[in-house]
Each structure stands twice: as structure tokens, then as C-alpha cells.
């Protein structure tokens, strides 16, 4: 009795190509033999059904004859159909491939399997390299006054630097390089791997020579052939005026040195602005609390407000001002980050004065004046 491919995939005859594909993906994941509860026989049956129903010509023929046998596409448990996964990257109608296994990195074992399949077909996948030095991060603390003016800081970082003895080559003085004995100078090694689809050859980068194909005849006594060694580095960084708390500064090429002269990573400096005893910060605005004597307020006296520059400015409280609101003094806050010196004064936030009402001490003379 002919197999009902629609029933196997759990779709109707009116199902669209997309619905067929979704049904196949779900069932293939569910019954894959490598998964707990997988079923090899069911998995092959699902693949066979999808091979027919995903091809318009084959599906039309199947609908007409009700059987997959004797019409050029067979009923013998077909192989894995890449079209269900969106097609191979770079595929074309002529059968050529520009295969990149990195595009399958999120598919677990499937990525390795595809790489192995195409390696066996003579297509050499791009090998990943990890020679570049790592990026590193450190932290520096500055005061609010330093954030206001900007400052140049020297920070000390322990990291991997180019080896002084071998100058990053990894070989001892007077030593030459010889062919790697593990990979025979190829920079890569081939491994046999068994999968559900059969045994495949897999190529990976040689761990001993890191893909270069050669190793030092005598390794450097300091770095042991890595071309880099641990050391302390003093680095000057410029912190621009107006920098925010927790902001990162990138210093290119000051991270870890790469192996054997490879590219150096970058340094990221996280700037922490310390809490100030007098001023709070809100963006480019500064907030200061001021104790206001009611008597001085009634007498209309001006007040002196401190600034982040260490000066004091004289301010008159406007008549009818609501003391629950902060008094805004323009252009006395923080400079906006990246402001040039020529625009420093104009491109600043404001100073907000937050009043704390202070009641006068009980005094008969003051009381009499107020009553009059």
C-alpha cells in the first residue's frame, strides 16, 4: 500500500510549501536519532515524505499517481534535504556552492556535519582563527571636578605583551623554524567522525602550530613559543570634560598581544565618577542643596551659591518664586561631553538650587518686627 506522505508530515493536501516545511522541521527535530526519544525509522520516513512534497514536480506527480515508486524519485528512505533549512548559503541552480559553515554555528551538530560533508566533496571551508589578542577592560575613578575639567590619567594594566626576548616570534635566539610534526606542515589535521549519516572526514586547525604549519626548533625560554608574555603596562588616557559615570573609553591596540606577532586586542577603560559631597549630577545639570533662612528671604537678601569651579555666585530669589521648585542658574553645570574649549562656557548644563527652608530661632525682637 502506498505511503501517505501528507499523513506522515501531518498536513493536508492543500498545505502550502511553507506549511510543509514547518511541519518537516518540527518532526525532524522531534524524531532525530541523536535526540532522547528519537526514532531512526520514523526520521527516514519523514525525510522521504519531505523530499517528495517539497518538490513541486514530484509533489504533482505523487498527487496524480498516489505513489512515489517508479517515477524517478524512489521510495527508499531519501537522505537529508537541505532545502528544508532554507537552502545552503551560496547555492545556485547549477549545483555550485559557496559554503560557509559559520552560518550553521547555531545548529549544534548539524554545522559540524555539513562541514564534514562538504569537506568530503572537496570544498574547503574557511577555518576560524583565534590568533588576535583578547580585548581587556579596566576601571579608573575620577572626581566630579576632574570630570568637569577633563584630565589625562596614567593607568597600570597587567596584560600579555609582545615578548621582549624573541620579539614575538616564539623562537629562542639563533633558533629556526621547522615543519610541525603533528600536521606535517599543513597547519590542520584531519579527523574521522562517525555520525548518523555515516563516517566523515573533518579538518580542524592544528593545536600545536596554531595553523602556521611550523614550530620553533627551540622555543623562547621566556614565552615558551607563544610570542607573548605577562607584563605590566603603563598607559596614558585622555578623559574629556563632561564624561559620564560608567562611560567606556576605547584605547586601540592596548589589549593583549596576539600570538606570534598577530594583531593586538583593545583596551576598554570604564570611568567611574565618584560621588560628590556637595553636588549631585543629573545629565549635564548639577544640583546643590541650600539652607534658606526665612528671615533673610523676607528681607529680600541675596544668596551666595557655590559652584563646581570652587567659586560663589550671588543670586536674587525672584518675587513670588515657589520655593518647592529648584532655582535654575543657567550655564553653571557640567560641560556636555566632547565640548571644545572655545565652546566650553556656552555648552554647559545648569545649576539647580534645591532650597531647604530654615525657620528662625524664637526671638521676641524678631517677633515684634514681623508683627509690625
Short mmCIF file of the C-alpha atoms (twelve columns), coordinates in Angstrom:
data_MODEL
# 
_entry.id   MODEL 
# 
loop_
_atom_site.group_PDB 
_atom_site.id 
_atom_site.type_symbol 
_atom_site.label_atom_id 
_atom_site.label_alt_id 
_atom_site.label_comp_id 
_atom_site.label_asym_id 
_atom_site.label_seq_id 
_atom_site.Cartn_x 
_atom_site.Cartn_y 
_atom_site.Cartn_z 
_atom_site.pdbx_PDB_model_num 
ATOM 1   C CA . UNK A 1   0.000  0.000  0.000   1 
ATOM 2   C CA . UNK A 2   1.491  3.400  -0.997  1 
ATOM 3   C CA . UNK A 3   2.655  5.683  1.809   1 
ATOM 4   C CA . UNK A 4   0.593  8.762  2.628   1 
ATOM 5   C CA . UNK A 5   3.244  11.436 2.762   1 
ATOM 6   C CA . UNK A 6   0.725  14.085 3.815   1 
ATOM 7   C CA . UNK A 7   -0.258 11.990 6.814   1 
ATOM 8   C CA . UNK A 8   3.389  11.344 7.713   1 
ATOM 9   C CA . UNK A 9   4.059  15.092 7.908   1 
ATOM 10  C CA . UNK A 10  0.678  15.807 9.493   1 
ATOM 11  C CA . UNK A 11  -0.532 18.248 6.807   1 
ATOM 12  C CA . UNK A 12  -3.408 18.331 4.337   1 
ATOM 13  C CA . UNK A 13  -3.142 18.136 0.555   1 
ATOM 14  C CA . UNK A 14  -3.930 21.842 0.418   1 
ATOM 15  C CA . UNK A 15  -0.927 22.693 2.629   1 
ATOM 16  C CA . UNK A 16  1.370  25.442 1.305   1 
ATOM 17  C CA . UNK A 17  5.089  24.938 0.748   1 
ATOM 18  C CA . UNK A 18  5.798  26.906 3.927   1 
ATOM 19  C CA . UNK A 19  3.412  24.741 5.962   1 
ATOM 20  C CA . UNK A 20  5.088  21.597 4.636   1 
ATOM 21  C CA . UNK A 21  8.493  22.978 5.531   1 
ATOM 22  C CA . UNK A 22  7.420  23.936 9.082   1 
ATOM 23  C CA . UNK A 23  5.884  20.516 9.664   1 
ATOM 24  C CA . UNK A 24  9.066  18.817 8.460   1 
ATOM 25  C CA . UNK A 25  11.351 20.912 10.670  1 
ATOM 26  C CA . UNK A 26  9.263  20.180 13.747  1 
ATOM 27  C CA . UNK A 27  9.133  16.420 13.145  1 
ATOM 28  C CA . UNK A 28  12.812 16.164 12.105  1 
ATOM 29  C CA . UNK A 29  13.852 17.746 15.401  1 
ATOM 30  C CA . UNK A 30  11.458 15.546 17.349  1 
ATOM 31  C CA . UNK A 31  12.481 12.194 15.842  1 
ATOM 32  C CA . UNK A 32  16.182 12.798 15.140  1 
ATOM 33  C CA . UNK A 33  18.048 9.649  16.293  1 
ATOM 34  C CA . UNK A 34  20.570 11.674 18.283  1 
ATOM 35  C CA . UNK A 35  17.837 13.195 20.461  1 
ATOM 36  C CA . UNK A 36  16.312 11.463 23.514  1 
ATOM 37  C CA . UNK A 37  13.293 9.520  22.327  1 
ATOM 38  C CA . UNK A 38  14.401 9.764  18.685  1 
ATOM 39  C CA . UNK A 39  13.323 7.191  16.091  1 
ATOM 40  C CA . UNK A 40  15.661 6.411  13.176  1 
ATOM 41  C CA . UNK A 41  12.984 4.659  11.111  1 
ATOM 42  C CA . UNK A 42  10.484 7.476  11.635  1 
ATOM 43  C CA . UNK A 43  13.173 10.074 10.862  1 
ATOM 44  C CA . UNK A 44  13.961 8.433  7.495   1 
ATOM 45  C CA . UNK A 45  10.263 8.227  6.696   1 
ATOM 46  C CA . UNK A 46  9.823  11.949 7.435   1 
ATOM 47  C CA . UNK A 47  12.772 12.832 5.181   1 
ATOM 48  C CA . UNK A 48  11.361 10.660 2.398   1 
ATOM 49  C CA . UNK A 49  7.993  12.417 2.633   1 
ATOM 50  C CA . UNK A 50  9.554  15.854 2.623   1 
ATOM 51  C CA . UNK A 51  11.753 15.095 -0.386  1 
ATOM 52  C CA . UNK A 52  8.609  14.465 -2.409  1 
ATOM 53  C CA . UNK A 53  6.275  17.150 -1.060  1 
ATOM 54  C CA . UNK A 54  8.905  19.930 -1.101  1 
ATOM 55  C CA . UNK A 55  9.495  19.492 -4.824  1 
ATOM 56  C CA . UNK A 56  6.670  20.902 -6.964  1 
ATOM 57  C CA . UNK A 57  7.170  18.486 -9.857  1 
ATOM 58  C CA . UNK A 58  7.469  15.451 -7.583  1 
ATOM 59  C CA . UNK A 59  4.506  16.530 -5.496  1 
ATOM 60  C CA . UNK A 60  2.343  16.958 -8.611  1 
ATOM 61  C CA . UNK A 61  3.359  13.512 -9.840  1 
ATOM 62  C CA . UNK A 62  2.682  11.995 -6.416  1 
ATOM 63  C CA . UNK A 63  -0.784 13.599 -6.293  1 
ATOM 64  C CA . UNK A 64  -1.593 12.164 -9.743  1 
ATOM 65  C CA . UNK A 65  -0.322 8.607  -9.253  1 
ATOM 66  C CA . UNK A 66  -0.662 8.225  -5.496  1 
ATOM 67  C CA . UNK A 67  2.746  6.562  -5.260  1 
ATOM 68  C CA . UNK A 68  6.374  7.634  -5.174  1 
ATOM 69  C CA . UNK A 69  7.678  4.480  -6.796  1 
ATOM 70  C CA . UNK A 70  8.719  4.202  -10.429 1 
ATOM 71  C CA . UNK A 71  8.626  7.920  -11.201 1 
ATOM 72  C CA . UNK A 72  12.213 8.938  -10.757 1 
ATOM 73  C CA . UNK A 73  12.267 9.832  -7.095  1 
ATOM 74  C CA . UNK A 74  12.053 6.432  -5.400  1 
ATOM 75  C CA . UNK A 75  10.588 5.373  -2.105  1 
ATOM 76  C CA . UNK A 76  13.747 4.206  -0.409  1 
ATOM 77  C CA . UNK A 77  14.201 6.487  2.584   1 
ATOM 78  C CA . UNK A 78  15.839 9.528  0.960   1 
ATOM 79  C CA . UNK A 79  18.686 11.480 2.511   1 
ATOM 80  C CA . UNK A 80  18.641 14.741 4.339   1 
ATOM 81  C CA . UNK A 81  17.112 17.606 2.353   1 
ATOM 82  C CA . UNK A 82  18.980 20.892 2.885   1 
ATOM 83  C CA . UNK A 83  16.148 22.910 1.325   1 
ATOM 84  C CA . UNK A 84  14.090 22.445 4.467   1 
ATOM 85  C CA . UNK A 85  16.608 24.516 6.371   1 
ATOM 86  C CA . UNK A 86  16.408 27.455 3.986   1 
ATOM 87  C CA . UNK A 87  18.951 26.190 1.393   1 
ATOM 88  C CA . UNK A 88  22.717 26.088 1.577   1 
ATOM 89  C CA . UNK A 89  24.346 29.540 1.695   1 
ATOM 90  C CA . UNK A 90  25.697 30.444 -1.720  1 
ATOM 91  C CA . UNK A 91  23.892 27.633 -3.528  1 
ATOM 92  C CA . UNK A 92  22.918 28.124 -7.164  1 
ATOM 93  C CA . UNK A 93  20.837 26.190 -9.724  1 
ATOM 94  C CA . UNK A 94  23.938 24.731 -11.375 1 
ATOM 95  C CA . UNK A 95  24.882 22.909 -8.206  1 
ATOM 96  C CA . UNK A 96  27.851 25.079 -7.162  1 
ATOM 97  C CA . UNK A 97  28.281 26.087 -3.540  1 
ATOM 98  C CA . UNK A 98  29.946 28.945 -1.702  1 
ATOM 99  C CA . UNK A 99  29.626 27.135 1.614   1 
ATOM 100 C CA . UNK A 100 30.385 28.871 4.910   1 
ATOM 101 C CA . UNK A 101 29.998 26.537 7.927   1 
ATOM 102 C CA . UNK A 102 29.909 29.529 10.301  1 
ATOM 103 C CA . UNK A 103 26.359 30.221 9.103   1 
ATOM 104 C CA . UNK A 104 25.314 26.911 10.684  1 
ATOM 105 C CA . UNK A 105 27.040 27.587 14.021  1 
ATOM 106 C CA . UNK A 106 23.724 27.884 15.850  1 
ATOM 107 C CA . UNK A 107 22.576 24.398 14.725  1 
ATOM 108 C CA . UNK A 108 24.845 22.383 17.021  1 
ATOM 109 C CA . UNK A 109 25.948 19.080 15.482  1 
ATOM 110 C CA . UNK A 110 24.377 19.923 12.104  1 
ATOM 111 C CA . UNK A 111 27.016 22.624 11.495  1 
ATOM 112 C CA . UNK A 112 29.802 20.093 12.023  1 
ATOM 113 C CA . UNK A 113 28.038 17.528 9.846   1 
ATOM 114 C CA . UNK A 114 27.580 19.969 6.951   1 
ATOM 115 C CA . UNK A 115 31.213 21.000 7.220   1 
ATOM 116 C CA . UNK A 116 32.287 17.369 7.083   1 
ATOM 117 C CA . UNK A 117 30.032 16.603 4.090   1 
ATOM 118 C CA . UNK A 118 31.402 19.474 2.036   1 
ATOM 119 C CA . UNK A 119 34.977 18.712 3.064   1 
ATOM 120 C CA . UNK A 120 34.449 15.250 1.599   1 
ATOM 121 C CA . UNK A 121 33.208 16.851 -1.639  1 
ATOM 122 C CA . UNK A 122 36.449 18.804 -1.997  1 
ATOM 123 C CA . UNK A 123 35.033 22.132 -0.840  1 
ATOM 124 C CA . UNK A 124 37.439 23.616 1.707   1 
ATOM 125 C CA . UNK A 125 35.528 25.541 4.390   1 
ATOM 126 C CA . UNK A 126 37.047 28.661 5.914   1 
ATOM 127 C CA . UNK A 127 38.793 27.784 9.164   1 
ATOM 128 C CA . UNK A 128 38.294 30.061 12.120  1 
ATOM 129 C CA . UNK A 129 41.385 31.674 13.595  1 
ATOM 130 C CA . UNK A 130 41.774 32.894 17.129  1 
ATOM 131 C CA . UNK A 131 45.225 34.470 16.938  1 
ATOM 132 C CA . UNK A 132 44.261 38.076 17.684  1 
ATOM 133 C CA . UNK A 133 44.889 39.169 21.241  1 
ATOM 134 C CA . UNK A 134 41.888 39.499 23.533  1 
ATOM 135 C CA . UNK A 135 40.300 42.812 24.463  1 
ATOM 136 C CA . UNK A 136 40.645 43.712 28.128  1 
ATOM 137 C CA . UNK A 137 38.779 46.065 30.453  1 
ATOM 138 C CA . UNK A 138 39.901 48.025 33.469  1 
ATOM 139 C CA . UNK A 139 38.431 50.764 35.665  1 
ATOM 140 C CA . UNK A 140 39.565 54.204 36.758  1 
ATOM 141 C CA . UNK A 141 38.000 56.541 39.337  1 
ATOM 142 C CA . UNK A 142 37.932 60.322 38.996  1 
ATOM 143 C CA . UNK A 143 36.372 63.162 40.985  1 
ATOM 144 C CA . UNK A 144 33.467 65.274 39.775  1 
ATOM 145 C CA . UNK A 145 35.868 68.223 39.439  1 
ATOM 146 C CA . UNK A 146 38.114 66.108 37.166  1 
ATOM 147 C CA . UNK A 147 35.074 65.099 35.105  1 
ATOM 148 C CA . UNK A 148 34.205 68.800 34.839  1 
ATOM 149 C CA . UNK A 149 37.596 69.910 33.548  1 
ATOM 150 C CA . UNK A 150 38.830 66.730 31.853  1 
ATOM 151 C CA . UNK A 151 42.116 65.059 32.786  1 
ATOM 152 C CA . UNK A 152 44.943 62.858 31.497  1 
ATOM 153 C CA . UNK A 153 45.384 59.761 33.670  1 
ATOM 154 C CA . UNK A 154 48.133 57.140 33.691  1 
ATOM 155 C CA . UNK A 155 46.768 53.700 34.476  1 
ATOM 156 C CA . UNK A 156 48.691 50.493 35.132  1 
ATOM 157 C CA . UNK A 157 47.426 47.323 33.454  1 
ATOM 158 C CA . UNK A 158 48.748 43.772 33.721  1 
ATOM 159 C CA . UNK A 159 48.331 42.046 30.369  1 
ATOM 160 C CA . UNK A 160 50.082 39.924 27.742  1 
ATOM 161 C CA . UNK A 161 52.638 41.925 25.756  1 
ATOM 162 C CA . UNK A 162 54.949 41.033 22.876  1 
ATOM 163 C CA . UNK A 163 57.845 39.005 24.254  1 
ATOM 164 C CA . UNK A 164 60.988 41.157 24.604  1 
ATOM 165 C CA . UNK A 165 63.328 38.200 24.199  1 
ATOM 166 C CA . UNK A 166 62.076 36.762 20.895  1 
ATOM 167 C CA . UNK A 167 60.245 39.926 19.671  1 
ATOM 168 C CA . UNK A 168 57.043 37.961 19.251  1 
ATOM 169 C CA . UNK A 169 58.475 35.182 17.053  1 
ATOM 170 C CA . UNK A 170 58.340 32.474 19.719  1 
ATOM 171 C CA . UNK A 171 61.784 31.063 18.911  1 
ATOM 172 C CA . UNK A 172 64.920 31.178 21.049  1 
ATOM 173 C CA . UNK A 173 67.828 33.326 19.867  1 
ATOM 174 C CA . UNK A 174 69.538 31.736 16.855  1 
ATOM 175 C CA . UNK A 175 66.823 29.078 16.517  1 
ATOM 176 C CA . UNK A 176 64.995 28.476 13.241  1 
ATOM 177 C CA . UNK A 177 61.515 27.176 12.493  1 
ATOM 178 C CA . UNK A 178 60.845 23.595 11.464  1 
ATOM 179 C CA . UNK A 179 57.867 21.799 9.965   1 
ATOM 180 C CA . UNK A 180 55.196 20.883 12.514  1 
ATOM 181 C CA . UNK A 181 55.341 17.152 13.196  1 
ATOM 182 C CA . UNK A 182 51.670 16.884 14.155  1 
ATOM 183 C CA . UNK A 183 50.147 18.288 10.955  1 
ATOM 184 C CA . UNK A 184 53.185 17.682 8.717   1 
ATOM 185 C CA . UNK A 185 53.362 21.387 7.885   1 
ATOM 186 C CA . UNK A 186 49.743 21.630 6.695   1 
ATOM 187 C CA . UNK A 187 48.515 23.743 9.592   1 
ATOM 188 C CA . UNK A 188 45.496 21.493 10.004  1 
ATOM 189 C CA . UNK A 189 44.711 17.944 10.975  1 
ATOM 190 C CA . UNK A 190 42.075 15.601 9.588   1 
ATOM 191 C CA . UNK A 191 39.855 13.556 11.868  1 
ATOM 192 C CA . UNK A 192 37.372 10.792 11.139  1 
ATOM 193 C CA . UNK A 193 33.964 11.324 12.644  1 
ATOM 194 C CA . UNK A 194 31.034 8.959  12.753  1 
ATOM 195 C CA . UNK A 195 27.507 10.361 12.556  1 
ATOM 196 C CA . UNK A 196 24.039 9.126  11.752  1 
ATOM 197 C CA . UNK A 197 24.713 9.938  8.096   1 
ATOM 198 C CA . UNK A 198 27.896 7.866  8.048   1 
ATOM 199 C CA . UNK A 199 31.619 8.434  8.609   1 
ATOM 200 C CA . UNK A 200 33.007 11.787 7.547   1 
ATOM 201 C CA . UNK A 201 36.411 13.439 7.469   1 
ATOM 202 C CA . UNK A 202 36.685 16.643 9.438   1 
ATOM 203 C CA . UNK A 203 39.513 19.172 9.231   1 
ATOM 204 C CA . UNK A 204 40.470 21.405 12.133  1 
ATOM 205 C CA . UNK A 205 43.328 23.766 12.943  1 
ATOM 206 C CA . UNK A 206 46.441 22.135 14.377  1 
ATOM 207 C CA . UNK A 207 46.710 22.796 18.114  1 
ATOM 208 C CA . UNK A 208 50.494 22.636 18.159  1 
ATOM 209 C CA . UNK A 209 51.387 25.157 15.423  1 
ATOM 210 C CA . UNK A 210 48.087 27.116 15.557  1 
ATOM 211 C CA . UNK A 211 47.571 26.780 11.812  1 
ATOM 212 C CA . UNK A 212 51.000 28.112 10.739  1 
ATOM 213 C CA . UNK A 213 52.440 24.731 9.791   1 
ATOM 214 C CA . UNK A 214 55.734 25.370 11.579  1 
ATOM 215 C CA . UNK A 215 57.084 25.477 15.114  1 
ATOM 216 C CA . UNK A 216 60.307 26.862 16.646  1 
ATOM 217 C CA . UNK A 217 63.135 24.369 16.724  1 
ATOM 218 C CA . UNK A 218 63.890 25.711 20.210  1 
ATOM 219 C CA . UNK A 219 61.118 27.641 21.936  1 
ATOM 220 C CA . UNK A 220 61.806 31.003 23.556  1 
ATOM 221 C CA . UNK A 221 62.681 30.426 27.240  1 
ATOM 222 C CA . UNK A 222 60.509 33.353 28.373  1 
ATOM 223 C CA . UNK A 223 57.264 32.913 26.399  1 
ATOM 224 C CA . UNK A 224 57.679 29.165 25.615  1 
ATOM 225 C CA . UNK A 225 56.938 29.727 21.930  1 
ATOM 226 C CA . UNK A 226 53.778 31.846 22.324  1 
ATOM 227 C CA . UNK A 227 55.487 35.093 21.303  1 
ATOM 228 C CA . UNK A 228 53.944 36.960 24.231  1 
ATOM 229 C CA . UNK A 229 54.425 37.128 27.988  1 
ATOM 230 C CA . UNK A 230 52.696 38.627 31.026  1 
ATOM 231 C CA . UNK A 231 53.835 42.123 31.972  1 
ATOM 232 C CA . UNK A 232 52.685 45.435 33.458  1 
ATOM 233 C CA . UNK A 233 52.000 48.290 31.077  1 
ATOM 234 C CA . UNK A 234 51.545 51.999 31.967  1 
ATOM 235 C CA . UNK A 235 49.061 53.665 29.634  1 
ATOM 236 C CA . UNK A 236 48.099 57.345 29.402  1 
ATOM 237 C CA . UNK A 237 44.455 58.031 28.630  1 
ATOM 238 C CA . UNK A 238 42.756 61.343 27.979  1 
ATOM 239 C CA . UNK A 239 39.440 61.752 29.759  1 
ATOM 240 C CA . UNK A 240 37.430 64.513 28.098  1 
ATOM 241 C CA . UNK A 241 35.482 67.109 30.057  1 
ATOM 242 C CA . UNK A 242 31.859 66.192 30.729  1 
ATOM 243 C CA . UNK A 243 32.371 62.438 30.746  1 
ATOM 244 C CA . UNK A 244 29.535 60.472 32.360  1 
ATOM 245 C CA . UNK A 245 29.809 57.950 35.144  1 
ATOM 246 C CA . UNK A 246 30.258 54.368 33.886  1 
ATOM 247 C CA . UNK A 247 31.277 55.527 30.404  1 
ATOM 248 C CA . UNK A 248 33.769 53.409 28.410  1 
ATOM 249 C CA . UNK A 249 36.868 54.734 26.657  1 
ATOM 250 C CA . UNK A 250 38.426 52.573 23.945  1 
ATOM 251 C CA . UNK A 251 42.220 52.594 23.603  1 
ATOM 252 C CA . UNK A 252 43.037 50.784 20.362  1 
ATOM 253 C CA . UNK A 253 45.873 48.274 20.346  1 
ATOM 254 C CA . UNK A 254 46.457 48.316 24.108  1 
ATOM 255 C CA . UNK A 255 44.850 44.978 24.964  1 
ATOM 256 C CA . UNK A 256 46.521 41.568 24.906  1 
ATOM 257 C CA . UNK A 257 49.230 40.980 22.317  1 
ATOM 258 C CA . UNK A 258 48.382 38.308 19.738  1 
ATOM 259 C CA . UNK A 259 50.301 35.055 19.447  1 
ATOM 260 C CA . UNK A 260 53.481 35.245 17.389  1 
ATOM 261 C CA . UNK A 261 53.045 38.803 16.155  1 
ATOM 262 C CA . UNK A 262 49.308 38.608 15.436  1 
ATOM 263 C CA . UNK A 263 47.077 41.665 15.923  1 
ATOM 264 C CA . UNK A 264 46.758 43.137 19.414  1 
ATOM 265 C CA . UNK A 265 43.415 43.486 21.176  1 
ATOM 266 C CA . UNK A 266 41.985 46.738 22.502  1 
ATOM 267 C CA . UNK A 267 41.761 48.196 25.998  1 
ATOM 268 C CA . UNK A 268 38.445 49.448 27.370  1 
ATOM 269 C CA . UNK A 269 38.624 51.800 30.341  1 
ATOM 270 C CA . UNK A 270 35.445 52.190 32.404  1 
ATOM 271 C CA . UNK A 271 35.351 55.618 34.049  1 
ATOM 272 C CA . UNK A 272 33.669 55.858 37.441  1 
ATOM 273 C CA . UNK A 273 32.896 59.380 38.676  1 
ATOM 274 C CA . UNK A 274 32.946 59.471 42.463  1 
ATOM 275 C CA . UNK A 275 30.019 60.804 44.486  1 
ATOM 276 C CA . UNK A 276 30.469 64.467 45.466  1 
ATOM 277 C CA . UNK A 277 29.838 65.719 48.990  1 
ATOM 278 C CA . UNK A 278 28.037 68.865 47.773  1 
ATOM 279 C CA . UNK A 279 26.772 68.383 44.209  1 
ATOM 280 C CA . UNK A 280 24.510 65.757 42.687  1 
ATOM 281 C CA . UNK A 281 24.524 65.228 38.924  1 
ATOM 282 C CA . UNK A 282 21.650 64.779 36.520  1 
ATOM 283 C CA . UNK A 283 22.969 64.555 32.966  1 
ATOM 284 C CA . UNK A 284 24.757 67.838 32.336  1 
ATOM 285 C CA . UNK A 285 22.914 69.620 35.186  1 
ATOM 286 C CA . UNK A 286 24.241 69.899 38.730  1 
ATOM 287 C CA . UNK A 287 22.059 70.061 41.830  1 
ATOM 288 C CA . UNK A 288 23.074 71.755 45.075  1 
ATOM 289 C CA . UNK A 289 21.074 71.972 48.305  1 
ATOM 290 C CA . UNK A 290 20.881 75.353 50.030  1 
ATOM 291 C CA . UNK A 291 19.561 76.158 53.524  1 
ATOM 292 C CA . UNK A 292 17.460 79.283 53.231  1 
ATOM 293 C CA . UNK A 293 16.717 81.425 56.286  1 
ATOM 294 C CA . UNK A 294 13.110 82.620 56.199  1 
ATOM 295 C CA . UNK A 295 14.041 85.970 57.718  1 
ATOM 296 C CA . UNK A 296 16.630 86.693 55.021  1 
ATOM 297 C CA . UNK A 297 14.048 85.694 52.437  1 
ATOM 298 C CA . UNK A 298 11.508 88.140 53.867  1 
ATOM 299 C CA . UNK A 299 14.123 90.878 53.953  1 
ATOM 300 C CA . UNK A 300 14.887 90.233 50.274  1 
ATOM 301 C CA . UNK A 301 18.553 89.477 50.835  1 
ATOM 302 C CA . UNK A 302 20.571 87.917 48.019  1 
ATOM 303 C CA . UNK A 303 22.121 84.490 48.497  1 
ATOM 304 C CA . UNK A 304 25.574 83.114 47.633  1 
ATOM 305 C CA . UNK A 305 25.575 79.743 45.869  1 
ATOM 306 C CA . UNK A 306 28.726 77.563 45.483  1 
ATOM 307 C CA . UNK A 307 29.731 76.281 42.026  1 
ATOM 308 C CA . UNK A 308 31.694 73.244 40.846  1 
ATOM 309 C CA . UNK A 309 34.577 75.563 39.921  1 
ATOM 310 C CA . UNK A 310 35.047 76.478 43.590  1 
ATOM 311 C CA . UNK A 311 33.582 79.969 43.251  1 
ATOM 312 C CA . UNK A 312 30.420 81.518 44.644  1 
ATOM 313 C CA . UNK A 313 27.830 83.404 42.662  1 
ATOM 314 C CA . UNK A 314 25.347 85.930 44.086  1 
ATOM 315 C CA . UNK A 315 21.724 85.219 43.221  1 
ATOM 316 C CA . UNK A 316 18.495 87.065 43.951  1 
ATOM 317 C CA . UNK A 317 15.393 84.976 44.529  1 
ATOM 318 C CA . UNK A 318 12.623 86.337 42.252  1 
ATOM 319 C CA . UNK A 319 9.487  87.755 43.892  1 
ATOM 320 C CA . UNK A 320 6.689  85.198 44.120  1 
ATOM 321 C CA . UNK A 321 9.087  82.289 43.440  1 
ATOM 322 C CA . UNK A 322 7.768  78.884 44.538  1 
ATOM 323 C CA . UNK A 323 10.404 77.571 46.918  1 
ATOM 324 C CA . UNK A 324 9.285  73.991 46.278  1 
ATOM 325 C CA . UNK A 325 10.799 74.288 42.799  1 
ATOM 326 C CA . UNK A 326 14.576 74.372 42.197  1 
ATOM 327 C CA . UNK A 327 16.035 77.719 41.215  1 
ATOM 328 C CA . UNK A 328 17.786 77.331 37.852  1 
ATOM 329 C CA . UNK A 329 21.060 79.162 37.238  1 
ATOM 330 C CA . UNK A 330 21.955 78.856 33.524  1 
ATOM 331 C CA . UNK A 331 25.348 77.569 32.275  1 
ATOM 332 C CA . UNK A 332 26.777 76.709 35.691  1 
ATOM 333 C CA . UNK A 333 26.504 72.922 35.373  1 
ATOM 334 C CA . UNK A 334 28.681 70.286 33.662  1 
ATOM 335 C CA . UNK A 335 30.017 70.711 30.125  1 
ATOM 336 C CA . UNK A 336 28.429 68.415 27.573  1 
ATOM 337 C CA . UNK A 337 30.763 65.544 26.648  1 
ATOM 338 C CA . UNK A 338 33.153 66.353 23.803  1 
ATOM 339 C CA . UNK A 339 32.687 70.128 24.050  1 
ATOM 340 C CA . UNK A 340 35.642 72.090 22.671  1 
ATOM 341 C CA . UNK A 341 37.419 74.668 24.828  1 
ATOM 342 C CA . UNK A 342 36.133 77.519 22.660  1 
ATOM 343 C CA . UNK A 343 32.519 76.446 23.328  1 
ATOM 344 C CA . UNK A 344 33.101 75.354 26.930  1 
ATOM 345 C CA . UNK A 345 31.294 78.240 28.666  1 
ATOM 346 C CA . UNK A 346 28.250 78.227 26.376  1 
ATOM 347 C CA . UNK A 347 27.775 74.487 26.062  1 
ATOM 348 C CA . UNK A 348 27.141 73.680 29.714  1 
ATOM 349 C CA . UNK A 349 24.175 72.470 31.693  1 
ATOM 350 C CA . UNK A 350 22.553 74.426 34.505  1 
ATOM 351 C CA . UNK A 351 22.984 74.599 38.263  1 
ATOM 352 C CA . UNK A 352 19.767 73.803 40.140  1 
ATOM 353 C CA . UNK A 353 19.424 75.180 43.668  1 
ATOM 354 C CA . UNK A 354 17.232 72.961 45.841  1 
ATOM 355 C CA . UNK A 355 16.051 75.034 48.810  1 
ATOM 356 C CA . UNK A 356 15.733 73.770 52.375  1 
ATOM 357 C CA . UNK A 357 13.622 76.199 54.400  1 
ATOM 358 C CA . UNK A 358 15.209 77.045 57.719  1 
ATOM 359 C CA . UNK A 359 12.913 78.573 60.383  1 
ATOM 360 C CA . UNK A 360 14.469 81.352 62.525  1 
ATOM 361 C CA . UNK A 361 15.044 80.821 66.234  1 
ATOM 362 C CA . UNK A 362 12.372 82.189 68.541  1 
ATOM 363 C CA . UNK A 363 13.263 85.779 69.345  1 
ATOM 364 C CA . UNK A 364 10.993 88.447 70.880  1 
ATOM 365 C CA . UNK A 365 12.583 91.236 68.852  1 
ATOM 366 C CA . UNK A 366 12.188 89.377 65.560  1 
ATOM 367 C CA . UNK A 367 8.614  88.508 66.506  1 
ATOM 368 C CA . UNK A 368 7.805  92.172 67.152  1 
ATOM 369 C CA . UNK A 369 9.324  93.239 63.822  1 
ATOM 370 C CA . UNK A 370 7.316  90.608 61.962  1 
ATOM 371 C CA . UNK A 371 4.101  91.673 63.716  1 
ATOM 372 C CA . UNK A 372 4.687  95.317 62.774  1 
# 
